[in-house]
Amino acid sequence: MSSVPATTSHAGIDSVLNEDRVFPPPETFAKSAHIKSFDEYKRIYQQSIENPEQFWAGIASELKWIKPWSKVLEWNPPYARWFEGGQLNVAENCLDRQIALGRGDKVAIVWEGEPVKSDLSAGEVRKITYSQLADAVNRFANGLKAQGIRRGDRVTIYMPMVPEAVVAMLACARIGATHSVIFGGFASHAILDRVEDARSHYVITADGGNRRGSIVPLKANVDEALKQTSLVKKVIVLKHTGNEINMEAGRDIWWSDVIAGQSADCPPEPMESEDLLFILYTSGSTGKPKGIMHSTAGFLVGTYITTKYVFDLHEDDLYWCTADIGWITGHSYVVYGPLANGATVFMYEGAPNFPDFGRFWSMIQRHKITILYTAPTAIRAFMRAGREIPDKYDLSSLRLLGTVGEPINPEAWMWYQQVIGDGRCPIVDTWWQTETGAIMISPLPGAIATKPGTATLPFFGIEPAVVDRDGNELPTNKGGLLVVRKPWPSMLRGILNDPDRYVRQYWSEVKDCYFTGDGARRDNDGYFWLMGRVDDVINVAGHRLGTAEIESALVAHDAVAEAAVVPMPHEIKGTGIAAFVTLEAGRKPSEELKKELINWVGQQIGPIAKPDQIRFAEALPKTRSGKIMRRLLKELAHDGEVRGDITTLEDLNVLAKLRQQEE
Ligand code: WT7
């Protein structure tokens, strides 16, 4: 398998990748696309950069406002306020506005559950129209109010991929409560940390979720977390998997009881443009997840317009973004962006390989899905399972493919284009982050020629650059730091409870720029090639994990004295996790202990954080000042093969000493 674009731990490295295949937009696709040619892209881009406020105001005016804004942008670096003075409601834009435009009977959500019925390999299917979705949201919103939830309250959502998760998010938006969605794959620790950081008094969850044939005990995980805090007053529980759970009298209430007798009319709360729409936690380079804050108007404007242009959304599309709502991709491109466009969204509850690797293709064939947006890690897993599987299905309904989450290696890109897209579908490789809220760099499928492995060019109104530490733009093909020069509507508004970290992390590394944490280069066509993270963040299967978080989980185990976690190459996940561990006196390295530590991290953080490799060491290599030499460990992990008996101790100090002599 060819390697992913070079990862670098510091700026100033030349990329090793040389990719010269070019795929212009298919003519028939371009003809009916929203943006039809490169000239059109260039013209609009130029205008949007010369006069960004006029550009964004034009987009914002396509939405429904309760009160118009008086100022497009107030920019006191690094604090942006967009559409000040305006009032709007995001749920009203996603529901009432769509119904007013004649989409009341249009299907908003097609959902398929994971468990398959015995006769055919299909799960339970539910279809929900915009009118039905609006009814469900209004009833639940009134129910939330009846439970005491008010505008500005923070509501934690920990749910499986079911339509009610969308209902819960929109109901919060409707009454002006701020949601904080926690990925259903996270363990109880993550719930506790996030509930406490957000000072959230309300949790919405389900009895369980279906995942790869078993039930994820969501309610039990919530119970476990809430043993450690008395903050939470109410837990609303959706009955979904039907497994037995504990209901605590006075605190826990069934979803069905919350909506019982509630009216389907709940006037949308007029929200200020800059009011918080949601908080979403993401990993950074320290052990503590950051609560990224997103605003109401800016987030809606950004996700609305990028969904329309990047996915070239048309009225009869059946659009499927495979992300979980627990990630930003789920917020922006399962819920808010598509619904603000009146799209029909496909949603699937479970795992891509349940009951086998044909599940995605079977659903695309049966539902006639037209747009598929998924992650490179999934594509690599399908690749490995073999093309005979997708080849068995009729995928001719597909017209556009997308990827997100990490750099896609050209081999996987080509496989996606040929095997899934039959050479017919353009691929949009979309670069963005939890912090950017919306897609920043991506091809527009009718306008920009693609090359395998590059996210190509910036979206309208976005001004990225590749620079050195001093902010100087680097020449073509020179690797450096990816920054964004100007504010944009869907940018983060800060980190909850940590204003200093917002400034330090994003606005201090490079002068007068937003620093992304990614390395990149631009090629001769000005295309951006992403080269991975330059900080202590590992991107595993498209999910960001802080090395420090995993290290603190390891150190919390009573056998572990010290731990250092670094990325290592992984065939399916792109990047895997290697953990170097020193043990407490009297503890002996063993294969059993390795397994125990791997599972321990899984319990502490969640299965996605499980190390792929544990390496016991007598001591960790340190600089004279006591800093762990991560670069050395990274190289060690990168070289791959563990030599000799894998449970033997590695004398890394010797290596460190050798290295110090070299330098
Ligand atoms: C980081 C953001 C935003 C959606 C999912 C991840 C990496 C994301 C790409 C891409 C190369 C990518 C970057 C970025 N990344 N998309 N198309 N090509 N790298 O969100 O957890 O906030 O992670 O994912 O390193 O900084 P996230």
Coordinates of C-alpha atoms and ligand atoms in Angstrom, one line a residue, residues 282 327-329 373 403-408 429-436 441 455 516-518 530-533 539 542-544, ligand 1:
T282 CA -12.4 17.9 20.7
W327 CA -18.5 14.6 15.6
I328 CA -18.5 18.0 13.9
T329 CA -19.1 16.3 10.6
Y373 CA -19.6 11.4 2.1
T403 CA -14.2 12.2 1.9
V404 CA -13.1 13.9 5.1
G405 CA -11.2 13.5 8.3
E406 CA -7.6 12.9 7.2
P407 CA -5.4 13.0 4.1
I408 CA -6.6 10.3 1.7
D429 CA -11.8 15.7 -0.6
T430 CA -12.9 18.2 2.0
W431 CA -10.5 19.8 4.5
W432 CA -11.8 21.4 7.6
Q433 CA -11.9 21.0 11.4
T434 CA -14.2 21.0 14.4
E435 CA -13.0 24.6 14.9
T436 CA -13.8 25.8 11.4
I441 CA -10.7 23.7 1.2
A455 CA -8.3 18.9 -1.1
T516 CA -4.9 25.1 12.0
G517 CA -2.3 22.8 13.6
D518 CA -1.8 21.1 10.2
L530 CA -2.4 18.4 3.6
M531 CA 0.5 16.7 5.4
G532 CA -1.0 15.9 8.8
R533 CA -0.8 17.4 12.3
N539 CA -5.6 11.7 13.9
G542 CA -10.3 10.5 11.1
H543 CA -10.8 11.2 14.8
R544 CA -8.7 13.5 16.8
Ligands
WT7_1 C1 -8.3 17.5 11.4 C2 -9.6 18.0 12.0 C3 -13.6 18.2 10.0 C4 -14.1 16.9 9.9 C5 -13.5 15.7 10.6 C6 -12.3 15.9 11.5 C7 -7.6 16.4 9.5 C8 -9.7 16.7 8.1 C9 -9.0 16.4 6.1 C10 -8.7 16.3 4.7 C11 -6.4 16.1 5.2 C12 -7.9 16.3 7.0 C13 -6.7 17.6 9.7 C14 -7.6 18.6 10.5 N1 -8.4 16.5 8.2 N2 -10.1 16.6 6.8 N3 -9.7 16.3 3.8 N4 -7.4 16.1 4.3 N5 -6.6 16.2 6.5 O1 -12.5 16.9 12.4 O2 -11.6 16.0 14.5 O3 -11.7 18.5 14.1 O4 -10.0 17.1 12.9 O5 -8.5 16.4 10.6 O6 -5.6 17.3 10.4 O7 -6.9 19.5 11.3 P1 -11.5 17.1 13.5

